[in-house]
Tab-separated table of N, CA and C in Angstrom:
chain	number	residue	atom	x	y	z
E	1	UNK	N	-16.505	-4.361	-17.811
E	1	UNK	CA	-16.349	-4.648	-16.394
E	1	UNK	C	-17.663	-5.030	-15.720
E	2	UNK	N	-18.770	-4.551	-16.257
E	2	UNK	CA	-20.054	-4.800	-15.595
E	2	UNK	C	-20.713	-6.080	-16.091
E	3	UNK	N	-19.972	-6.925	-16.851
E	3	UNK	CA	-20.603	-8.106	-17.444
E	3	UNK	C	-21.031	-9.148	-16.415
E	4	UNK	N	-20.436	-9.187	-15.248
E	4	UNK	CA	-20.830	-10.138	-14.202
E	4	UNK	C	-21.995	-9.630	-13.372
E	5	UNK	N	-22.492	-8.479	-13.701
E	5	UNK	CA	-23.539	-7.830	-12.921
E	5	UNK	C	-24.780	-7.649	-13.781
E	6	UNK	N	-25.916	-7.616	-13.120
E	6	UNK	CA	-27.172	-7.331	-13.793
E	6	UNK	C	-27.657	-5.976	-13.299
E	7	UNK	N	-27.906	-5.070	-14.226
E	7	UNK	CA	-28.493	-3.776	-13.882
E	7	UNK	C	-29.877	-3.759	-14.502
E	8	UNK	N	-30.881	-3.462	-13.655
E	8	UNK	CA	-32.257	-3.519	-14.127
E	8	UNK	C	-33.113	-2.487	-13.403
E	9	UNK	N	-34.269	-2.243	-13.994
E	9	UNK	CA	-35.259	-1.356	-13.381
E	9	UNK	C	-35.718	-1.985	-12.070
E	10	UNK	N	-35.815	-1.180	-11.044
E	10	UNK	CA	-36.252	-1.674	-9.738
E	10	UNK	C	-37.741	-1.987	-9.745
E	11	UNK	N	-38.112	-2.927	-8.906
E	11	UNK	CA	-39.510	-3.297	-8.695
E	11	UNK	C	-39.833	-3.059	-7.226
E	12	UNK	N	-41.111	-2.980	-6.905
E	12	UNK	CA	-41.480	-2.735	-5.503
E	12	UNK	C	-40.979	-3.846	-4.589
E	13	UNK	N	-40.808	-5.049	-5.095
E	13	UNK	CA	-40.278	-6.134	-4.265
E	13	UNK	C	-38.806	-5.893	-3.875
E	14	UNK	N	-38.134	-4.966	-4.558
E	14	UNK	CA	-36.747	-4.627	-4.246
E	14	UNK	C	-36.631	-3.589	-3.128
E	15	UNK	N	-37.763	-3.079	-2.688
E	15	UNK	CA	-37.776	-1.968	-1.728
E	15	UNK	C	-36.953	-2.269	-0.473
E	16	UNK	N	-37.079	-3.462	0.069
E	16	UNK	CA	-36.346	-3.823	1.294
E	16	UNK	C	-34.830	-3.666	1.087
E	17	UNK	N	-34.335	-4.146	-0.049
E	17	UNK	CA	-32.898	-4.032	-0.324
E	17	UNK	C	-32.485	-2.590	-0.592
E	18	UNK	N	-33.320	-1.845	-1.288
E	18	UNK	CA	-33.010	-0.437	-1.556
E	18	UNK	C	-32.959	0.343	-0.244
E	19	UNK	N	-33.898	0.076	0.656
E	19	UNK	CA	-33.900	0.756	1.958
E	19	UNK	C	-32.666	0.374	2.771
E	20	UNK	N	-32.271	-0.882	2.712
E	20	UNK	CA	-31.053	-1.330	3.409
E	20	UNK	C	-29.832	-0.562	2.894
E	21	UNK	N	-29.727	-0.465	1.576
E	21	UNK	CA	-28.594	0.246	0.986
E	21	UNK	C	-28.659	1.740	1.277
E	22	UNK	N	-29.867	2.314	1.234
E	22	UNK	CA	-30.004	3.730	1.532
E	22	UNK	C	-29.612	4.028	2.975
E	23	UNK	N	-29.978	3.151	3.895
E	23	UNK	CA	-29.590	3.334	5.296
E	23	UNK	C	-28.067	3.311	5.410
E	24	UNK	N	-27.427	2.402	4.706
E	24	UNK	CA	-25.957	2.355	4.708
E	24	UNK	C	-25.376	3.635	4.126
E	25	UNK	N	-25.997	4.141	3.065
E	25	UNK	CA	-25.545	5.388	2.463
E	25	UNK	C	-25.603	6.524	3.483
E	26	UNK	N	-26.728	6.621	4.184
E	26	UNK	CA	-26.885	7.667	5.189
E	26	UNK	C	-25.930	7.453	6.355
E	27	UNK	N	-25.880	6.238	6.864
E	27	UNK	CA	-25.127	5.932	8.077
E	27	UNK	C	-23.621	6.035	7.867
E	28	UNK	N	-23.124	5.457	6.790
E	28	UNK	CA	-21.672	5.371	6.600
E	28	UNK	C	-21.112	6.438	5.685
E	29	UNK	N	-21.867	6.838	4.678
E	29	UNK	CA	-21.335	7.769	3.690
E	29	UNK	C	-21.688	9.215	4.038
E	30	UNK	N	-22.977	9.529	3.989
E	30	UNK	CA	-23.406	10.915	4.188
E	30	UNK	C	-23.145	11.406	5.605
E	31	UNK	N	-23.348	10.566	6.599
E	31	UNK	CA	-23.215	10.987	8.003
E	31	UNK	C	-21.796	11.446	8.307
E	32	UNK	N	-20.825	10.892	7.584
E	32	UNK	CA	-19.437	11.307	7.747
E	32	UNK	C	-19.294	12.801	7.455
E	33	UNK	N	-20.093	13.297	6.539
E	33	UNK	CA	-20.003	14.684	6.112
E	33	UNK	C	-21.070	15.578	6.736
E	34	UNK	N	-22.158	14.983	7.236
E	34	UNK	CA	-23.268	15.780	7.764
E	34	UNK	C	-23.901	15.062	8.952
E	35	UNK	N	-23.536	15.484	10.143
E	35	UNK	CA	-24.021	14.853	11.379
E	35	UNK	C	-25.497	15.162	11.655
E	36	UNK	N	-26.100	16.085	10.915
E	36	UNK	CA	-27.495	16.452	11.163
E	36	UNK	C	-28.491	15.518	10.465
E	37	UNK	N	-28.009	14.563	9.678
E	37	UNK	CA	-28.916	13.690	8.945
E	37	UNK	C	-29.762	12.839	9.884
E	38	UNK	N	-31.002	12.674	9.523
E	38	UNK	CA	-31.953	11.873	10.283
E	38	UNK	C	-31.890	10.435	9.777
E	39	UNK	N	-31.258	9.556	10.534
E	39	UNK	CA	-31.099	8.168	10.100
E	39	UNK	C	-32.430	7.422	10.037
E	40	UNK	N	-33.441	7.905	10.734
E	40	UNK	CA	-34.757	7.264	10.690
E	40	UNK	C	-35.497	7.548	9.385
E	41	UNK	N	-35.020	8.529	8.623
E	41	UNK	CA	-35.686	8.909	7.379
E	41	UNK	C	-35.867	7.706	6.453
E	42	UNK	N	-34.830	6.901	6.325
E	42	UNK	CA	-34.862	5.786	5.379
E	42	UNK	C	-36.090	4.917	5.569
E	43	UNK	N	-36.359	4.519	6.795
E	43	UNK	CA	-37.419	3.544	7.028
E	43	UNK	C	-38.768	4.181	7.311
E	44	UNK	N	-38.836	5.486	7.369
E	44	UNK	CA	-40.123	6.173	7.543
E	44	UNK	C	-40.487	6.838	6.222
E	45	UNK	N	-40.103	8.085	6.049
E	45	UNK	CA	-40.432	8.818	4.829
E	45	UNK	C	-39.792	8.181	3.597
E	46	UNK	N	-38.613	7.611	3.768
E	46	UNK	CA	-37.882	7.027	2.651
E	46	UNK	C	-38.622	5.904	1.955
E	47	UNK	N	-39.330	5.097	2.718
E	47	UNK	CA	-40.057	3.974	2.128
E	47	UNK	C	-41.070	4.467	1.098
E	48	UNK	N	-41.826	5.504	1.438
E	48	UNK	CA	-42.807	6.068	0.499
E	48	UNK	C	-42.089	6.741	-0.678
E	49	UNK	N	-41.019	7.482	-0.378
E	49	UNK	CA	-40.256	8.172	-1.418
E	49	UNK	C	-39.764	7.181	-2.478
E	50	UNK	N	-39.110	6.110	-2.050
E	50	UNK	CA	-38.565	5.147	-3.004
E	50	UNK	C	-39.671	4.398	-3.740
E	51	UNK	N	-40.736	4.054	-3.045
E	51	UNK	CA	-41.849	3.357	-3.698
E	51	UNK	C	-42.445	4.238	-4.797
E	52	UNK	N	-42.650	5.517	-4.480
E	52	UNK	CA	-43.163	6.451	-5.487
E	52	UNK	C	-42.219	6.565	-6.675
E	53	UNK	N	-40.926	6.644	-6.406
E	53	UNK	CA	-39.947	6.763	-7.490
E	53	UNK	C	-39.947	5.512	-8.362
E	54	UNK	N	-40.229	4.358	-7.762
E	54	UNK	CA	-40.266	3.109	-8.520
E	54	UNK	C	-41.508	3.031	-9.392
E	55	UNK	N	-42.666	3.412	-8.851
E	55	UNK	CA	-43.917	3.153	-9.578
E	55	UNK	C	-44.414	4.316	-10.430
E	56	UNK	N	-44.009	5.541	-10.097
E	56	UNK	CA	-44.512	6.681	-10.860
E	56	UNK	C	-43.659	6.953	-12.095
E	57	UNK	N	-44.298	7.518	-13.121
E	57	UNK	CA	-43.611	7.761	-14.390
E	57	UNK	C	-42.503	8.805	-14.294
E	58	UNK	N	-42.581	9.693	-13.300
E	58	UNK	CA	-41.557	10.734	-13.187
E	58	UNK	C	-40.359	10.280	-12.352
E	59	UNK	N	-40.335	8.995	-11.976
E	59	UNK	CA	-39.244	8.472	-11.169
E	59	UNK	C	-38.397	7.461	-11.917
E	60	UNK	N	-37.191	7.283	-11.422
E	60	UNK	CA	-36.234	6.355	-12.010
E	60	UNK	C	-35.506	5.664	-10.862
E	61	UNK	N	-35.593	4.358	-10.800
E	61	UNK	CA	-34.805	3.591	-9.837
E	61	UNK	C	-34.309	2.346	-10.555
E	62	UNK	N	-33.003	2.170	-10.532
E	62	UNK	CA	-32.402	0.953	-11.048
E	62	UNK	C	-31.585	0.315	-9.938
E	63	UNK	N	-31.455	-1.010	-10.015
E	63	UNK	CA	-30.638	-1.743	-9.055
E	63	UNK	C	-29.550	-2.498	-9.801
E	64	UNK	N	-28.463	-2.737	-9.092
E	64	UNK	CA	-27.370	-3.564	-9.608
E	64	UNK	C	-27.338	-4.832	-8.768
E	65	UNK	N	-27.289	-5.963	-9.448
E	65	UNK	CA	-27.246	-7.261	-8.773
E	65	UNK	C	-25.937	-7.961	-9.072
E	66	UNK	N	-25.480	-8.722	-8.091
E	66	UNK	CA	-24.320	-9.588	-8.251
E	66	UNK	C	-24.679	-10.925	-7.623
E	67	UNK	N	-24.672	-11.962	-8.427
E	67	UNK	CA	-25.045	-13.306	-7.968
E	67	UNK	C	-26.423	-13.304	-7.315
E	68	UNK	N	-27.364	-12.562	-7.902
E	68	UNK	CA	-28.736	-12.533	-7.420
E	68	UNK	C	-28.993	-11.659	-6.210
E	69	UNK	N	-27.973	-10.954	-5.734
E	69	UNK	CA	-28.114	-10.087	-4.554
E	69	UNK	C	-27.977	-8.633	-4.997
E	70	UNK	N	-28.888	-7.781	-4.545
E	70	UNK	CA	-28.828	-6.356	-4.888
E	70	UNK	C	-27.689	-5.717	-4.100
E	71	UNK	N	-26.731	-5.168	-4.850
E	71	UNK	CA	-25.531	-4.594	-4.231
E	71	UNK	C	-25.397	-3.092	-4.505
E	72	UNK	N	-26.380	-2.532	-5.205
E	72	UNK	CA	-26.330	-1.108	-5.493
E	72	UNK	C	-27.634	-0.625	-6.095
E	73	UNK	N	-27.777	0.695	-6.091
E	73	UNK	CA	-28.990	1.298	-6.673
E	73	UNK	C	-28.708	2.749	-7.025
E	74	UNK	N	-29.549	3.278	-7.891
E	74	UNK	CA	-29.582	4.708	-8.194
E	74	UNK	C	-31.043	5.121	-8.206
E	75	UNK	N	-31.339	6.244	-7.562
E	75	UNK	CA	-32.697	6.773	-7.514
E	75	UNK	C	-32.671	8.237	-7.943
E	76	UNK	N	-33.567	8.586	-8.829
E	76	UNK	CA	-33.676	9.969	-9.267
E	76	UNK	C	-35.028	10.187	-9.918
E	77	UNK	N	-35.191	11.346	-10.499
E	77	UNK	CA	-36.434	11.608	-11.193
E	77	UNK	C	-36.645	13.069	-11.519
E	78	UNK	N	-37.774	13.322	-12.112
E	78	UNK	CA	-38.175	14.679	-12.494
E	78	UNK	C	-38.465	15.474	-11.222
E	79	UNK	N	-38.047	16.718	-11.194
E	79	UNK	CA	-38.304	17.598	-10.049
E	79	UNK	C	-38.881	18.916	-10.548
E	80	UNK	N	-39.407	19.668	-9.629
E	80	UNK	CA	-39.883	21.008	-9.978
E	80	UNK	C	-38.684	21.940	-10.039
E	81	UNK	N	-38.703	22.817	-11.015
E	81	UNK	CA	-37.649	23.812	-11.102
E	81	UNK	C	-37.820	24.867	-10.031
E	82	UNK	N	-36.758	25.520	-9.712
E	82	UNK	CA	-36.826	26.609	-8.737
E	82	UNK	C	-37.582	27.781	-9.339
E	83	UNK	N	-38.385	28.428	-8.534
E	83	UNK	CA	-39.273	29.478	-9.019
E	83	UNK	C	-38.528	30.610	-9.717
E	84	UNK	N	-37.275	30.799	-9.385
E	84	UNK	CA	-36.525	31.910	-9.967
E	84	UNK	C	-35.731	31.509	-11.211
E	85	UNK	N	-35.864	30.261	-11.650
E	85	UNK	CA	-35.191	29.833	-12.874
E	85	UNK	C	-36.195	29.764	-14.021
E	86	UNK	N	-35.687	29.824	-15.232
E	86	UNK	CA	-36.570	29.791	-16.389
E	86	UNK	C	-37.347	28.481	-16.441
E	87	UNK	N	-38.479	28.544	-17.093
E	87	UNK	CA	-39.302	27.348	-17.239
E	87	UNK	C	-38.545	26.357	-18.119
E	88	UNK	N	-38.320	25.187	-17.556
E	88	UNK	CA	-37.621	24.113	-18.248
E	88	UNK	C	-37.958	22.827	-17.497
E	89	UNK	N	-37.474	21.719	-17.985
E	89	UNK	CA	-37.713	20.439	-17.317
E	89	UNK	C	-36.446	20.062	-16.539
E	90	UNK	N	-36.629	19.802	-15.246
E	90	UNK	CA	-35.512	19.527	-14.342
E	90	UNK	C	-35.605	18.117	-13.788
E	91	UNK	N	-34.454	17.516	-13.548
E	91	UNK	CA	-34.375	16.213	-12.891
E	91	UNK	C	-33.230	16.253	-11.890
E	92	UNK	N	-33.320	15.356	-10.930
E	92	UNK	CA	-32.288	15.265	-9.898
E	92	UNK	C	-31.882	13.809	-9.710
E	93	UNK	N	-30.585	13.598	-9.671
E	93	UNK	CA	-30.057	12.308	-9.272
E	93	UNK	C	-30.050	12.349	-7.745
E	94	UNK	N	-31.017	11.692	-7.138
E	94	UNK	CA	-31.217	11.800	-5.695
E	94	UNK	C	-30.141	11.119	-4.886
E	95	UNK	N	-29.905	9.845	-5.130
E	95	UNK	CA	-28.861	9.141	-4.411
E	95	UNK	C	-28.502	7.846	-5.124
E	96	UNK	N	-27.298	7.387	-4.794
E	96	UNK	CA	-26.780	6.182	-5.414
E	96	UNK	C	-25.785	5.563	-4.445
E	97	UNK	N	-25.767	4.247	-4.408
E	97	UNK	CA	-24.767	3.544	-3.605
E	97	UNK	C	-24.435	2.222	-4.272
E	98	UNK	N	-23.167	1.931	-4.322
E	98	UNK	CA	-22.654	0.608	-4.676
E	98	UNK	C	-21.913	0.133	-3.435
E	99	UNK	N	-22.173	-1.102	-3.019
E	99	UNK	CA	-21.488	-1.615	-1.834
E	99	UNK	C	-19.976	-1.466	-2.002
E	100	UNK	N	-19.319	-1.106	-0.911
E	100	UNK	CA	-17.882	-0.813	-0.917
E	100	UNK	C	-17.045	-1.852	-1.656
E	101	UNK	N	-17.256	-3.119	-1.355
E	101	UNK	CA	-16.396	-4.178	-1.899
E	101	UNK	C	-16.538	-4.346	-3.410
E	102	UNK	N	-17.580	-3.744	-4.008
E	102	UNK	CA	-17.803	-3.892	-5.440
E	102	UNK	C	-17.679	-2.574	-6.199
E	103	UNK	N	-17.112	-1.586	-5.559
E	103	UNK	CA	-16.894	-0.304	-6.241
E	103	UNK	C	-15.700	-0.411	-7.181
E	104	UNK	N	-15.650	0.523	-8.127
E	104	UNK	CA	-14.528	0.556	-9.057
E	104	UNK	C	-14.688	-0.385	-10.239
E	105	UNK	N	-15.865	-0.939	-10.417
E	105	UNK	CA	-16.116	-1.879	-11.507
E	105	UNK	C	-16.995	-1.272	-12.604
E	106	UNK	N	-17.259	0.029	-12.513
E	106	UNK	CA	-18.039	0.713	-13.538
E	106	UNK	C	-19.536	0.714	-13.306
E	107	UNK	N	-19.988	0.166	-12.174
E	107	UNK	CA	-21.430	0.090	-11.920
E	107	UNK	C	-22.049	1.456	-11.702
E	108	UNK	N	-21.405	2.311	-10.931
E	108	UNK	CA	-21.924	3.660	-10.698
E	108	UNK	C	-22.014	4.450	-11.996
E	109	UNK	N	-20.994	4.313	-12.821
E	109	UNK	CA	-20.999	4.989	-14.118
E	109	UNK	C	-22.131	4.464	-14.987
E	110	UNK	N	-22.313	3.150	-15.014
E	110	UNK	CA	-23.384	2.557	-15.826
E	110	UNK	C	-24.755	3.017	-15.336
E	111	UNK	N	-24.985	2.982	-14.021
E	111	UNK	CA	-26.264	3.444	-13.476
E	111	UNK	C	-26.507	4.911	-13.812
E	112	UNK	N	-25.470	5.736	-13.646
E	112	UNK	CA	-25.614	7.169	-13.913
E	112	UNK	C	-25.876	7.418	-15.389
E	113	UNK	N	-25.152	6.740	-16.258
E	113	UNK	CA	-25.391	6.908	-17.697
E	113	UNK	C	-26.792	6.448	-18.087
E	114	UNK	N	-27.279	5.377	-17.466
E	114	UNK	CA	-28.660	4.941	-17.723
E	114	UNK	C	-29.641	6.034	-17.319
E	115	UNK	N	-29.389	6.666	-16.177
E	115	UNK	CA	-30.268	7.742	-15.718
E	115	UNK	C	-30.186	8.952	-16.645
E	116	UNK	N	-28.995	9.295	-17.072
E	116	UNK	CA	-28.828	10.412	-18.011
E	116	UNK	C	-29.610	10.128	-19.295
E	117	UNK	N	-29.524	8.917	-19.797
E	117	UNK	CA	-30.272	8.552	-21.008
E	117	UNK	C	-31.771	8.618	-20.777
E	118	UNK	N	-32.229	8.183	-19.604
E	118	UNK	CA	-33.646	8.278	-19.256
E	118	UNK	C	-34.075	9.748	-19.259
E	119	UNK	N	-33.226	10.604	-18.687
E	119	UNK	CA	-33.526	12.045	-18.668
E	119	UNK	C	-33.621	12.594	-20.085
E	120	UNK	N	-32.696	12.229	-20.935
E	120	UNK	CA	-32.735	12.690	-22.323
E	120	UNK	C	-34.012	12.222	-23.010
E	121	UNK	N	-34.383	10.962	-22.797
E	121	UNK	CA	-35.615	10.424	-23.396
E	121	UNK	C	-36.854	11.121	-22.859
E	122	UNK	N	-36.769	11.670	-21.653
E	122	UNK	CA	-37.884	12.398	-21.045
E	122	UNK	C	-37.757	13.904	-21.248
E	123	UNK	N	-36.871	14.291	-22.159
E	123	UNK	CA	-36.703	15.694	-22.558
E	123	UNK	C	-36.374	16.627	-21.389
E	124	UNK	N	-35.532	16.127	-20.475
E	124	UNK	CA	-35.065	16.933	-19.346
E	124	UNK	C	-34.025	17.925	-19.866
E	125	UNK	N	-34.145	19.171	-19.417
E	125	UNK	CA	-33.197	20.208	-19.812
E	125	UNK	C	-31.999	20.295	-18.870
E	126	UNK	N	-32.253	20.128	-17.567
E	126	UNK	CA	-31.205	20.279	-16.559
E	126	UNK	C	-31.252	19.113	-15.581
E	127	UNK	N	-30.091	18.504	-15.344
E	127	UNK	CA	-29.960	17.405	-14.397
E	127	UNK	C	-28.990	17.823	-13.306
E	128	UNK	N	-29.405	17.654	-12.053
E	128	UNK	CA	-28.527	18.023	-10.941
E	128	UNK	C	-28.241	16.822	-10.059
E	129	UNK	N	-27.136	16.913	-9.358
E	129	UNK	CA	-26.748	15.943	-8.330
E	129	UNK	C	-26.110	16.746	-7.210
E	130	UNK	N	-26.360	16.356	-5.992
E	130	UNK	CA	-25.839	17.079	-4.843
E	130	UNK	C	-24.858	16.203	-4.089
E	131	UNK	N	-23.761	16.797	-3.651
E	131	UNK	CA	-22.763	16.083	-2.840
E	131	UNK	C	-22.213	17.052	-1.803
E	132	UNK	N	-21.838	16.507	-0.672
E	132	UNK	CA	-21.179	17.327	0.337
E	132	UNK	C	-19.878	17.869	-0.238
E	133	UNK	N	-19.580	19.110	0.055
E	133	UNK	CA	-18.340	19.730	-0.428
E	133	UNK	C	-17.110	18.966	0.073
E	134	UNK	N	-17.277	18.256	1.189
E	134	UNK	CA	-16.179	17.476	1.771
E	134	UNK	C	-16.007	16.122	1.098
E	135	UNK	N	-16.993	15.700	0.330
E	135	UNK	CA	-16.974	14.384	-0.296
E	135	UNK	C	-16.295	14.461	-1.664
E	136	UNK	N	-14.992	14.566	-1.642
E	136	UNK	CA	-14.216	14.792	-2.868
E	136	UNK	C	-14.357	13.654	-3.873
E	137	UNK	N	-14.429	12.404	-3.410
E	137	UNK	CA	-14.520	11.296	-4.362
E	137	UNK	C	-15.835	11.333	-5.144
E	138	UNK	N	-16.946	11.681	-4.484
E	138	UNK	CA	-18.225	11.774	-5.186
E	138	UNK	C	-18.226	12.946	-6.151
E	139	UNK	N	-17.682	14.079	-5.724
E	139	UNK	CA	-17.602	15.245	-6.608
E	139	UNK	C	-16.786	14.907	-7.853
E	140	UNK	N	-15.647	14.258	-7.662
E	140	UNK	CA	-14.813	13.883	-8.808
E	140	UNK	C	-15.521	12.885	-9.720
E	141	UNK	N	-16.287	11.951	-9.130
E	141	UNK	CA	-17.060	10.996	-9.925
E	141	UNK	C	-18.026	11.743	-10.844
E	142	UNK	N	-18.786	12.683	-10.278
E	142	UNK	CA	-19.758	13.425	-11.091
E	142	UNK	C	-19.062	14.299	-12.142
E	143	UNK	N	-17.943	14.896	-11.801
E	143	UNK	CA	-17.223	15.719	-12.773
E	143	UNK	C	-16.757	14.882	-13.969
E	144	UNK	N	-16.345	13.638	-13.714
E	144	UNK	CA	-15.935	12.751	-14.812
E	144	UNK	C	-17.093	12.479	-15.763
E	145	UNK	N	-18.319	12.590	-15.257
E	145	UNK	CA	-19.509	12.361	-16.074
E	145	UNK	C	-20.098	13.673	-16.605
E	146	UNK	N	-19.268	14.725	-16.623
E	146	UNK	CA	-19.587	16.028	-17.216
E	146	UNK	C	-20.530	16.902	-16.396
E	147	UNK	N	-20.735	16.576	-15.113
E	147	UNK	CA	-21.467	17.491	-14.242
E	147	UNK	C	-20.534	18.644	-13.908
E	148	UNK	N	-21.092	19.836	-13.836
E	148	UNK	CA	-20.318	21.038	-13.519
E	148	UNK	C	-20.850	21.648	-12.227
E	149	UNK	N	-19.967	22.338	-11.529
E	149	UNK	CA	-20.399	23.042	-10.322
E	149	UNK	C	-21.378	24.135	-10.722
E	150	UNK	N	-22.453	24.259	-9.964
E	150	UNK	CA	-23.448	25.273	-10.273
E	150	UNK	C	-23.669	26.195	-9.082
E	151	UNK	N	-24.074	25.652	-7.953
E	151	UNK	CA	-24.286	26.436	-6.739
E	151	UNK	C	-23.377	25.938	-5.635
E	152	UNK	N	-23.093	26.787	-4.722
E	152	UNK	CA	-22.427	26.413	-3.491
E	152	UNK	C	-23.290	26.927	-2.360
E	153	UNK	N	-23.750	26.033	-1.500
E	153	UNK	CA	-24.569	26.429	-0.369
E	153	UNK	C	-23.658	26.600	0.841
E	154	UNK	N	-23.752	27.738	1.463
E	154	UNK	CA	-22.979	28.007	2.676
E	154	UNK	C	-23.906	27.878	3.883
E	155	UNK	N	-23.368	27.341	4.970
E	155	UNK	CA	-24.195	27.104	6.142
E	155	UNK	C	-23.446	27.541	7.395
E	156	UNK	N	-24.183	28.039	8.352
E	156	UNK	CA	-23.610	28.467	9.624
E	156	UNK	C	-24.337	27.711	10.736
E	157	UNK	N	-23.649	26.762	11.362
E	157	UNK	CA	-24.251	26.004	12.454
E	157	UNK	C	-24.251	26.898	13.686
E	158	UNK	N	-25.441	27.226	14.179
E	158	UNK	CA	-25.569	28.204	15.256
E	158	UNK	C	-25.547	27.577	16.646
E	159	UNK	N	-25.799	26.309	16.764
E	159	UNK	CA	-25.736	25.664	18.079
E	159	UNK	C	-24.744	24.547	18.076
């Protein structure tokens, strides 16, 4: 299904498109589940975050192209383990988006599997991905790729 698409390692010249897609992810996808998200993050702190993930060895960013236009991305990388967990190598799938009109073609699965393989090649012991508990489609997507529930964070909005 992904034969009409090009999936490749991101370059710094792709940053503008990655930021555009990340803003859409925050604005349309995540914001539906979490109204506290800072939409300005993408173009402020996000620019440095994605650039670092692209150029540093502990980062992973791939883009999906269709007819020469970037229509999706996945960003992740090595993270520090939590102080209360055993010493091991940890990675996090930070975020991913495929434009709505091109979903269901296996691109998200291909990007995620590429990241999983990168993690294996980098001797990662534990890989995590976070999704809103209300985002059932994303949770089901990750479960199909053998991710298991690990923690549940409970929150009490006081104001």
